[in-house]
Amino acid sequence: MRVYDTKTIRALDALAIKEYGIPGVLLMDTAAQALLDELDLGASYFVLVAGKGNNGGDAFALARKLWQRGKEVELFVTARREDYHGDAALFYAMVEKEEIPVTLIEDNADLGVFQEALREADWVVDALLGTGIKGQVSPFYRNLIKAINGCAKRVLSVDVPSGLCASEGVPKPVAVIARKTVTFEGYKKGFLNYDALPYLGEVVVCPVGIPEKAKASLDDKVFLLDEAMASILVPKRVVTGHKNEYGEVLVVAGSFGYTGAALLATEGALVSGAGLVRLSSEDAVLAMVMPRLTEAMGLPLEKIEEGVLKAQVVAFGPGLGTGREAYKLLLRVIQILQEMAGTKKVLLLDADGLNVLEGKTELLKSLSFPVIMTPHPGEMARLLGISKAEVEAHRLDYAKAFAKEHGVVLVLKGYQSIVTDGEEVYVNTTGTSAMAQGGMGDALTGIISAFIAQGLSPMKGAILGVYLHGLVGQELGKTHYSIKASDLLKGVPKALKSLQEKR
């Protein structure tokens, strides 16, 4: 499933009509059917509010379908008959011929009748503004939106909640709070902004008949991850396979007080199928952790070169500390990898592996081997030298730009984690707030590392790792209020097998 900004979705509509000969009236009727399918038709009274343009046209087409099914329909419009044009005007004419009740609301004096209808409605359909919003919502439209929000009814928004910017995901300055948003052909970029979440409700993406060829020609290469995408990435296993065929991971992690990070990252690689896993850390950390990692091998830091030489992936950073010694250790690992760049070994940087690069990200541009970075929003903010709030307001843009500029694969963790190489972007759809505990990122580091060790590219390994990590948490979240990272890792092999069987 694709993710579009406002400019691209408009161009897509125009392309479908002009280049592919699909009548706009057909697109509008298909959209109305999609809306109808998402309403509870056990209800009897539907209030629809339509602004100008095609969003209003969708409401007119929907009103007809509801009316023809014997439902009581009240249609409120914010523009006069002569202000509607094209396909919207055509459906308005049909509404008039079928004598569906239409009430014009032009200013605040008309709000009373609208509010009265809202109080009686079973469902309210919001088709006021859609994706066409420019600048701030006018005072009159703000009052309409406030009236909708104040009615405490089930609200379905058409394409995007009115007042919410489809590209930025912020209210301008108010927006309809929908129970459900039915959006067409693709997810809207603004929906990825955390500020948009209180307004969206359940998001349902519905096709309206635009050809795949048309979508590919205007593709922004931003996708929502789904099971089909993830399942085809699961590394294949052959009947004669042995440990040396499934790669080796070197985890460089842990320090006094942060031994759990080393344990979880190492265990994450083990349960995700890596043939061999080594943990390189301080002697004191190894002494505490290795008795619990019976299937992994320990490696003192002074022998780290040996581990780098043997591994396909070096996972660097969880719980390592941010002092000068950690940075010097990273430079040492980088030097070894640079000397072996032709072997395509991969460096994964997480946690303190990212923190020691604060103010030093130019270093990444000189590297001749693949790098994956897995920051959470706070770490991303430090790398960029901006606030966490700024990162969360423009997650996709910052992630894509950083990955492109520095030549890395970047995983920006959080709700709807983003995976990008600067060209393509994948937005995760799995996960739950039950996973909001320390250690989850360490576990993810190990999971991603294992998939790359087994032969996946850094981008594909990150995509599969993020999806699987969230999937296991999501399943556990159905029966658990909160989830420990160690408990999540126990569910990885079974979930991975299930995905494999769906290839």
Coordinates of C-alpha atoms in Angstrom, one line a residue:
M1 CA 0.0 0.0 0.0
R2 CA 1.3 3.4 -1.0
V3 CA 1.6 6.7 1.0
Y4 CA 0.9 9.9 -0.9
D5 CA 1.2 13.6 -0.3
T6 CA -1.5 16.0 -1.4
K7 CA 0.3 17.0 -4.6
T8 CA 0.8 13.5 -5.8
I9 CA -2.8 12.3 -5.1
R10 CA -4.2 15.2 -7.1
A11 CA -1.9 14.5 -10.0
L12 CA -2.9 10.8 -9.8
D13 CA -6.6 11.7 -10.1
A14 CA -5.9 14.0 -13.1
L15 CA -3.8 11.3 -14.7
A16 CA -6.5 8.6 -14.3
I17 CA -9.1 10.9 -15.9
K18 CA -7.0 12.5 -18.7
E19 CA -4.6 9.8 -19.7
Y20 CA -6.5 6.6 -18.8
G21 CA -9.9 7.8 -19.8
I22 CA -11.6 6.9 -16.5
P23 CA -14.6 9.2 -16.0
G24 CA -14.4 11.3 -12.9
V25 CA -18.1 10.4 -12.2
L26 CA -17.1 6.8 -12.0
L27 CA -14.3 7.5 -9.5
M28 CA -16.7 9.5 -7.4
D29 CA -19.4 6.8 -7.5
T30 CA -16.8 4.2 -6.5
A31 CA -15.6 6.3 -3.6
A32 CA -19.2 6.7 -2.5
Q33 CA -19.7 2.9 -2.5
A34 CA -16.5 2.5 -0.4
L35 CA -17.9 5.0 2.1
L36 CA -21.2 3.2 2.2
D37 CA -19.5 -0.1 2.9
E38 CA -17.8 1.4 6.0
L39 CA -21.0 2.8 7.5
D40 CA -23.3 0.9 9.9
L41 CA -26.4 0.4 7.7
G42 CA -28.3 -0.8 10.7
A43 CA -28.5 2.9 11.6
S44 CA -31.4 4.9 10.2
Y45 CA -30.5 8.6 10.3
F46 CA -27.5 10.0 8.5
V47 CA -26.3 13.6 8.5
L48 CA -23.9 14.5 5.7
V49 CA -22.1 17.8 5.5
A50 CA -20.5 18.7 2.2
G51 CA -18.1 21.5 1.2
K52 CA -17.3 22.6 -2.3
G53 CA -15.3 20.5 -4.7
N54 CA -15.0 16.7 -5.1
N55 CA -15.1 16.0 -1.4
G56 CA -18.6 17.4 -1.5
G57 CA -19.4 15.4 -4.6
D58 CA -18.5 12.2 -2.8
A59 CA -21.0 13.2 -0.1
F60 CA -23.7 13.8 -2.8
A61 CA -23.0 10.4 -4.3
L62 CA -23.2 8.7 -0.9
A63 CA -26.4 10.5 0.0
R64 CA -28.1 8.9 -3.1
K65 CA -26.9 5.4 -2.1
L66 CA -28.2 5.8 1.4
W67 CA -31.5 7.3 0.2
Q68 CA -32.0 4.4 -2.2
R69 CA -31.6 2.0 0.7
G70 CA -34.5 3.7 2.6
K71 CA -32.3 5.6 5.0
E72 CA -33.3 9.0 6.4
V73 CA -30.7 11.4 5.0
E74 CA -30.1 15.1 5.7
L75 CA -27.5 16.8 3.5
F76 CA -26.0 20.1 4.6
V77 CA -24.0 22.1 2.0
T78 CA -21.8 25.1 2.5
A79 CA -22.1 26.5 -1.0
R80 CA -24.9 27.4 -3.3
R81 CA -26.0 25.1 -6.2
E82 CA -24.2 27.2 -8.8
D83 CA -20.9 27.0 -6.9
Y84 CA -20.6 23.3 -7.6
H85 CA -18.9 22.3 -10.9
G86 CA -18.0 19.2 -12.8
D87 CA -18.8 15.8 -11.3
A88 CA -19.8 17.3 -8.0
A89 CA -22.5 19.4 -9.8
L90 CA -23.7 16.3 -11.7
F91 CA -24.3 14.4 -8.4
Y92 CA -25.9 17.5 -6.8
A93 CA -28.4 17.5 -9.7
M94 CA -29.2 13.8 -9.1
V95 CA -29.7 14.6 -5.4
E96 CA -32.2 17.3 -6.3
K97 CA -34.1 15.1 -8.7
E98 CA -34.4 12.4 -6.1
E99 CA -35.7 15.1 -3.6
I100 CA -33.1 14.3 -1.0
P101 CA -33.4 17.1 1.7
V102 CA -30.6 19.7 1.2
T103 CA -30.0 22.6 3.6
L104 CA -27.7 25.4 2.9
I105 CA -25.5 26.7 5.8
E106 CA -23.6 29.8 4.8
D107 CA -22.9 31.6 8.1
N108 CA -23.1 31.3 11.9
A109 CA -26.8 32.2 11.8
D110 CA -27.5 28.8 10.1
L111 CA -25.6 26.8 12.8
G112 CA -28.7 26.1 14.9
V113 CA -30.5 23.9 12.4
F114 CA -27.2 22.0 11.7
Q115 CA -26.6 21.4 15.4
E116 CA -30.1 20.2 15.9
A117 CA -29.6 17.6 13.1
L118 CA -26.3 16.5 14.6
R119 CA -28.0 15.8 17.9
E120 CA -30.4 13.4 16.3
A121 CA -28.0 11.7 13.9
D122 CA -26.9 8.1 14.1
W123 CA -23.9 8.8 11.8
V124 CA -22.3 12.1 10.7
V125 CA -20.4 12.1 7.4
D126 CA -17.7 14.8 7.2
A127 CA -17.0 15.9 3.7
L128 CA -16.3 19.5 4.3
L129 CA -12.7 20.1 3.3
G130 CA -10.8 16.9 2.5
T131 CA -7.3 17.2 1.1
G132 CA -8.0 20.6 -0.4
I133 CA -7.3 22.7 2.7
K134 CA -5.0 25.7 2.1
G135 CA -3.9 27.8 5.1
Q136 CA -6.0 28.1 8.2
V137 CA -9.6 27.1 8.4
S138 CA -12.0 30.1 8.2
P139 CA -13.8 31.1 11.4
F140 CA -17.1 29.8 10.0
Y141 CA -15.7 26.4 9.1
R142 CA -14.1 26.2 12.5
N143 CA -17.5 26.6 14.1
L144 CA -18.8 23.8 11.8
I145 CA -16.0 21.5 12.9
K146 CA -16.5 22.4 16.6
A147 CA -20.2 21.6 16.2
I148 CA -19.4 18.2 14.7
N149 CA -16.9 17.4 17.5
G150 CA -19.4 18.5 20.1
C151 CA -22.2 16.2 19.0
A152 CA -20.6 13.1 20.4
K153 CA -21.8 11.0 17.5
R154 CA -20.1 8.5 15.2
V155 CA -18.3 10.5 12.6
L156 CA -16.9 9.2 9.3
S157 CA -14.5 11.6 7.6
V158 CA -14.1 11.4 3.8
D159 CA -10.5 11.1 2.7
V160 CA -9.1 13.2 5.6
P161 CA -10.8 14.7 8.7
S162 CA -11.8 18.3 7.8
G163 CA -9.3 20.8 9.1
L164 CA -6.4 18.3 9.2
C165 CA -3.6 19.0 6.7
A166 CA -3.2 15.8 4.6
S167 CA 0.5 16.5 3.9
E168 CA 1.6 17.8 7.3
G169 CA -0.9 16.0 9.7
V170 CA -1.6 19.0 11.8
P171 CA -4.9 20.8 12.5
K172 CA -5.4 24.2 10.9
P173 CA -6.0 25.1 13.8
V174 CA -9.0 22.7 14.5
A175 CA -10.0 19.5 12.8
V176 CA -12.8 17.0 12.9
I177 CA -12.3 14.2 15.4
A178 CA -13.4 11.1 13.4
R179 CA -14.4 7.7 14.6
K180 CA -13.3 6.4 11.2
T181 CA -11.5 8.0 8.2
V182 CA -12.0 6.4 4.8
T183 CA -9.2 7.5 2.6
F184 CA -8.8 6.7 -1.1
E185 CA -6.1 4.8 -3.0
G186 CA -3.4 5.3 -0.4
Y187 CA -2.4 6.5 3.1
K188 CA -1.9 10.2 3.3
K189 CA 1.6 11.4 4.3
G190 CA 0.2 13.6 7.1
F191 CA -1.3 10.6 8.8
L192 CA 2.2 9.6 9.8
N193 CA 2.6 12.6 12.0
Y194 CA 1.8 11.7 15.6
D195 CA -0.2 15.0 15.9
A196 CA -2.7 13.5 13.5
L197 CA -3.6 10.4 15.5
P198 CA -6.3 12.0 17.8
Y199 CA -8.3 13.0 14.7
L200 CA -8.1 10.0 12.4
G201 CA -9.8 7.2 14.4
E202 CA -9.7 3.9 12.4
V203 CA -8.1 4.5 9.0
V204 CA -9.5 2.5 6.1
V205 CA -7.8 2.8 2.8
C206 CA -10.1 2.0 -0.2
P207 CA -9.3 1.8 -3.9
V208 CA -11.5 3.7 -6.3
G209 CA -10.2 2.1 -9.6
I210 CA -7.1 4.0 -10.5
P211 CA -4.8 1.7 -12.5
E212 CA -1.6 0.4 -10.9
K213 CA 0.3 1.6 -13.9
A214 CA -0.9 5.1 -13.2
K215 CA 0.1 4.9 -9.6
A216 CA 3.6 3.5 -10.4
S217 CA 4.2 6.4 -12.8
L218 CA 3.7 9.0 -10.0
D219 CA 5.0 6.8 -7.2
D220 CA 6.8 8.5 -4.3
K221 CA 8.1 5.1 -3.3
V222 CA 6.6 5.3 0.2
F223 CA 4.8 2.1 1.2
L224 CA 2.9 0.8 4.2
L225 CA 4.5 -2.6 5.3
D226 CA 2.2 -5.5 5.3
E227 CA 2.3 -9.3 5.8
A228 CA 2.8 -10.0 2.1
M229 CA 5.8 -7.7 1.9
A230 CA 7.4 -9.2 5.0
S231 CA 6.7 -12.9 4.3
I232 CA 8.6 -12.9 1.0
L233 CA 11.7 -11.6 2.8
V234 CA 12.0 -14.5 5.3
P235 CA 15.4 -16.1 4.6
K236 CA 15.1 -19.6 3.0
R237 CA 16.3 -22.6 4.8
V238 CA 17.5 -25.7 2.9
V239 CA 17.3 -29.3 4.2
T240 CA 21.1 -29.6 4.3
G241 CA 21.7 -26.2 5.9
H242 CA 24.2 -25.8 8.7
K243 CA 25.3 -23.0 11.0
N244 CA 28.0 -21.7 8.7
E245 CA 25.4 -21.0 6.0
Y246 CA 23.3 -18.7 8.2
G247 CA 25.9 -16.1 9.0
E248 CA 27.7 -14.7 12.0
V249 CA 26.8 -11.7 14.1
L250 CA 29.2 -9.8 16.3
V251 CA 27.4 -7.8 19.0
V252 CA 29.5 -5.1 20.7
A253 CA 27.5 -4.0 23.7
G254 CA 27.1 -3.7 27.4
S255 CA 28.8 -1.8 30.3
F256 CA 28.4 -1.6 34.0
G257 CA 24.8 -1.1 34.8
Y258 CA 23.7 -2.0 31.2
T259 CA 24.4 -5.7 30.9
G260 CA 20.8 -6.3 29.9
A261 CA 21.2 -4.5 26.6
A262 CA 24.1 -6.8 25.7
L263 CA 22.0 -9.9 26.6
L264 CA 18.9 -8.8 24.7
A265 CA 20.8 -7.8 21.5
T266 CA 22.7 -11.1 21.5
E267 CA 19.6 -13.2 22.3
G268 CA 17.7 -11.3 19.5
A269 CA 20.2 -12.5 17.0
L270 CA 20.2 -16.0 18.3
V271 CA 16.4 -16.5 18.1
S272 CA 16.2 -14.9 14.7
G273 CA 18.3 -17.5 13.0
A274 CA 21.9 -16.3 12.9
G275 CA 24.2 -19.4 12.6
L276 CA 26.7 -18.0 15.1
V277 CA 26.6 -15.0 17.5
R278 CA 29.5 -13.5 19.5
L279 CA 29.2 -10.9 22.2
S280 CA 32.2 -8.6 22.6
S281 CA 32.3 -6.6 25.8
E282 CA 34.2 -5.7 29.0
D283 CA 35.4 -8.7 30.9
A284 CA 33.1 -7.9 33.8
V285 CA 30.1 -7.8 31.5
L286 CA 31.0 -11.1 29.9
A287 CA 31.4 -12.7 33.3
M288 CA 27.8 -11.6 34.2
V289 CA 26.1 -12.2 30.9
M290 CA 27.7 -15.2 29.3
P291 CA 26.2 -17.8 31.8
R292 CA 22.8 -16.7 30.5
L293 CA 23.8 -16.9 26.8
T294 CA 24.6 -20.6 26.6
E295 CA 24.4 -20.6 22.7
A296 CA 26.5 -17.5 22.1
M297 CA 30.3 -17.0 22.4
G298 CA 32.0 -14.3 24.4
L299 CA 34.9 -12.2 23.1
P300 CA 37.0 -9.7 25.1
L301 CA 37.2 -6.2 23.6
E302 CA 41.0 -6.6 23.1
K303 CA 40.2 -9.3 20.6
I304 CA 37.4 -7.4 18.7
E305 CA 39.3 -7.5 15.4
E306 CA 39.0 -11.3 15.4
G307 CA 35.2 -11.0 15.8
V308 CA 34.9 -8.3 13.0
L309 CA 36.9 -10.5 10.6
K310 CA 34.5 -13.4 11.1
A311 CA 31.2 -11.7 11.2
Q312 CA 28.9 -10.6 8.4
V313 CA 27.3 -8.0 10.7
V314 CA 28.6 -5.9 13.5
A315 CA 25.9 -4.7 15.9
F316 CA 27.4 -1.8 17.8
G317 CA 26.1 0.2 20.7
P318 CA 23.5 -1.2 23.0
G319 CA 24.4 -0.2 26.6
L320 CA 28.0 0.5 25.6
G321 CA 28.2 3.9 27.2
T322 CA 28.9 7.3 25.6
G323 CA 32.4 8.1 26.9
R324 CA 35.6 8.6 24.9
E325 CA 36.4 5.0 25.1
A326 CA 33.2 4.0 23.3
Y327 CA 33.9 6.4 20.5
K328 CA 37.5 5.2 20.2
L329 CA 36.1 1.6 20.0
L330 CA 33.7 2.6 17.2
L331 CA 36.6 4.2 15.2
R332 CA 38.5 1.0 15.7
V333 CA 35.7 -1.1 14.3
I334 CA 35.2 1.3 11.4
Q335 CA 38.9 1.2 10.5
I336 CA 38.7 -2.6 10.4
L337 CA 35.6 -2.6 8.2
Q338 CA 37.0 0.1 5.9
E339 CA 40.0 -2.2 5.3
M340 CA 37.6 -5.0 4.4
A341 CA 35.0 -2.9 2.5
G342 CA 35.0 -5.3 -0.5
T343 CA 33.6 -8.1 1.7
K344 CA 30.3 -6.1 2.2
K345 CA 30.3 -6.5 5.9
V346 CA 27.6 -4.4 7.6
L347 CA 27.7 -2.1 10.6
L348 CA 24.5 -1.6 12.6
L349 CA 24.6 1.4 15.0
D350 CA 22.1 1.5 17.8
A351 CA 21.7 3.3 21.1
D352 CA 25.2 4.5 22.3
G353 CA 26.6 3.7 18.9
L354 CA 24.4 6.6 17.7
N355 CA 24.9 8.8 20.8
V356 CA 28.7 8.9 20.3
L357 CA 28.2 10.3 16.8
E358 CA 26.4 13.4 18.1
G359 CA 28.0 16.2 16.1
K360 CA 30.1 13.8 14.2
T361 CA 27.7 12.4 11.5
E362 CA 29.9 13.7 8.7
L363 CA 32.1 10.7 9.4
L364 CA 29.4 8.5 7.9
K365 CA 29.8 10.0 4.4
S366 CA 33.3 8.7 4.1
L367 CA 32.5 5.0 4.8
S368 CA 32.7 2.5 2.0
F369 CA 30.6 -0.3 3.7
P370 CA 26.9 -0.5 4.4
V371 CA 25.6 1.1 7.6
I372 CA 22.2 0.8 9.3
M373 CA 21.2 3.2 12.0
T374 CA 18.3 2.5 14.4
P375 CA 17.5 5.7 16.4
H376 CA 14.4 6.4 18.4
P377 CA 13.1 10.0 18.0
G378 CA 15.3 11.3 20.9
E379 CA 18.4 9.9 19.4
M380 CA 17.4 11.2 16.0
A381 CA 16.9 14.6 17.4
R382 CA 20.5 14.6 18.9
L383 CA 22.0 13.4 15.6
L384 CA 20.2 16.3 13.8
G385 CA 20.7 18.9 16.5
I386 CA 16.9 19.7 16.7
S387 CA 14.1 19.0 19.1
K388 CA 12.4 15.7 19.5
A389 CA 9.1 17.4 18.8
E390 CA 10.4 18.5 15.4
V391 CA 11.4 15.0 14.5
E392 CA 8.0 13.6 15.5
A393 CA 6.2 16.3 13.4
H394 CA 8.1 15.4 10.2
R395 CA 9.3 11.8 10.8
L396 CA 9.3 10.7 7.2
D397 CA 11.0 13.8 5.8
Y398 CA 13.8 13.8 8.4
A399 CA 14.4 10.1 8.1
K400 CA 14.5 10.1 4.3
A401 CA 16.7 13.1 4.1
F402 CA 19.2 11.8 6.7
A403 CA 19.5 8.4 5.0
K404 CA 20.0 10.0 1.6
E405 CA 22.6 12.6 2.8
H406 CA 24.7 10.1 4.7
G407 CA 24.3 7.0 2.5
V408 CA 22.8 4.8 5.2
V409 CA 19.7 2.7 5.9
L410 CA 17.8 4.4 8.7
V411 CA 15.2 2.9 11.0
L412 CA 13.4 5.7 12.9
K413 CA 11.7 3.7 15.7
G414 CA 8.4 4.4 17.3
Y415 CA 4.7 4.0 16.5
Q416 CA 4.7 3.3 12.7
S417 CA 8.5 2.9 12.5
I418 CA 10.0 4.2 9.3
V419 CA 12.7 2.3 7.3
T420 CA 14.4 4.1 4.5
D421 CA 17.5 4.2 2.4
G422 CA 16.9 7.7 1.2
E423 CA 15.0 6.6 -1.9
E424 CA 12.4 4.1 -0.8
V425 CA 10.4 4.4 2.5
Y426 CA 8.6 1.7 4.3
V427 CA 6.2 2.5 7.2
N428 CA 5.6 -0.3 9.6
T429 CA 2.0 -1.3 10.5
T430 CA 2.7 -3.7 13.4
G431 CA 3.2 -3.1 17.1
T432 CA 1.5 -2.0 20.3
S433 CA 2.0 0.3 23.2
A434 CA 2.4 -2.8 25.4
M435 CA 5.9 -2.9 24.0
A436 CA 6.8 0.4 25.6
Q437 CA 9.5 -0.9 27.9
G438 CA 13.3 -0.7 28.0
G439 CA 15.2 -3.3 26.0
M440 CA 12.9 -3.4 23.0
G441 CA 15.3 -1.6 20.8
D442 CA 18.2 -3.9 21.9
A443 CA 16.1 -6.9 20.9
L444 CA 15.4 -5.3 17.5
T445 CA 19.1 -4.7 16.9
G446 CA 19.7 -8.4 17.3
I447 CA 16.8 -9.4 15.1
I448 CA 17.8 -7.2 12.2
S449 CA 21.4 -8.2 12.5
A450 CA 20.5 -11.9 12.2
F451 CA 18.5 -11.4 9.0
I452 CA 21.4 -9.5 7.4
A453 CA 23.8 -12.2 8.5
Q454 CA 21.5 -14.7 6.7
G455 CA 21.9 -12.9 3.4
L456 CA 19.3 -10.2 3.3
S457 CA 20.4 -6.7 2.2
P458 CA 20.5 -4.0 5.0
M459 CA 17.2 -2.5 3.7
K460 CA 15.4 -5.9 3.5
G461 CA 16.8 -7.0 6.8
A462 CA 15.6 -3.9 8.5
I463 CA 12.1 -4.1 6.9
L464 CA 11.6 -7.7 8.0
G465 CA 13.1 -7.1 11.4
V466 CA 10.9 -4.1 12.2
Y467 CA 7.7 -5.9 10.9
L468 CA 8.4 -9.1 12.8
H469 CA 9.4 -7.3 16.0
G470 CA 6.1 -5.4 16.0
L471 CA 4.1 -8.5 15.0
V472 CA 5.2 -10.5 18.0
G473 CA 4.5 -7.6 20.3
Q474 CA 1.1 -7.1 18.7
E475 CA 0.2 -10.8 19.3
L476 CA 1.4 -10.7 22.9
G477 CA -0.4 -7.4 23.4
K478 CA -3.8 -9.2 22.9
T479 CA -3.3 -11.0 26.2
H480 CA -0.7 -8.9 28.0
Y481 CA -1.0 -5.4 29.4
S482 CA 2.8 -4.9 29.0
I483 CA 5.5 -7.0 27.5
K484 CA 9.2 -7.5 28.5
A485 CA 11.7 -7.6 25.7
S486 CA 12.9 -11.0 26.9
D487 CA 9.3 -12.3 26.6
L488 CA 9.0 -10.9 23.1
L489 CA 12.1 -12.7 22.0
K490 CA 10.6 -16.0 23.1
G491 CA 7.8 -15.5 20.5
V492 CA 10.1 -14.6 17.6
P493 CA 10.9 -18.2 16.2
K494 CA 7.2 -19.2 16.1
A495 CA 6.2 -15.9 14.4
L496 CA 9.1 -16.2 11.9
K497 CA 8.0 -19.7 11.0
S498 CA 4.4 -18.5 10.5
L499 CA 5.6 -15.8 8.2
Q500 CA 7.8 -18.3 6.3
E501 CA 4.8 -20.5 5.6
K502 CA 2.9 -17.5 4.1
R503 CA 5.6 -16.8 1.4

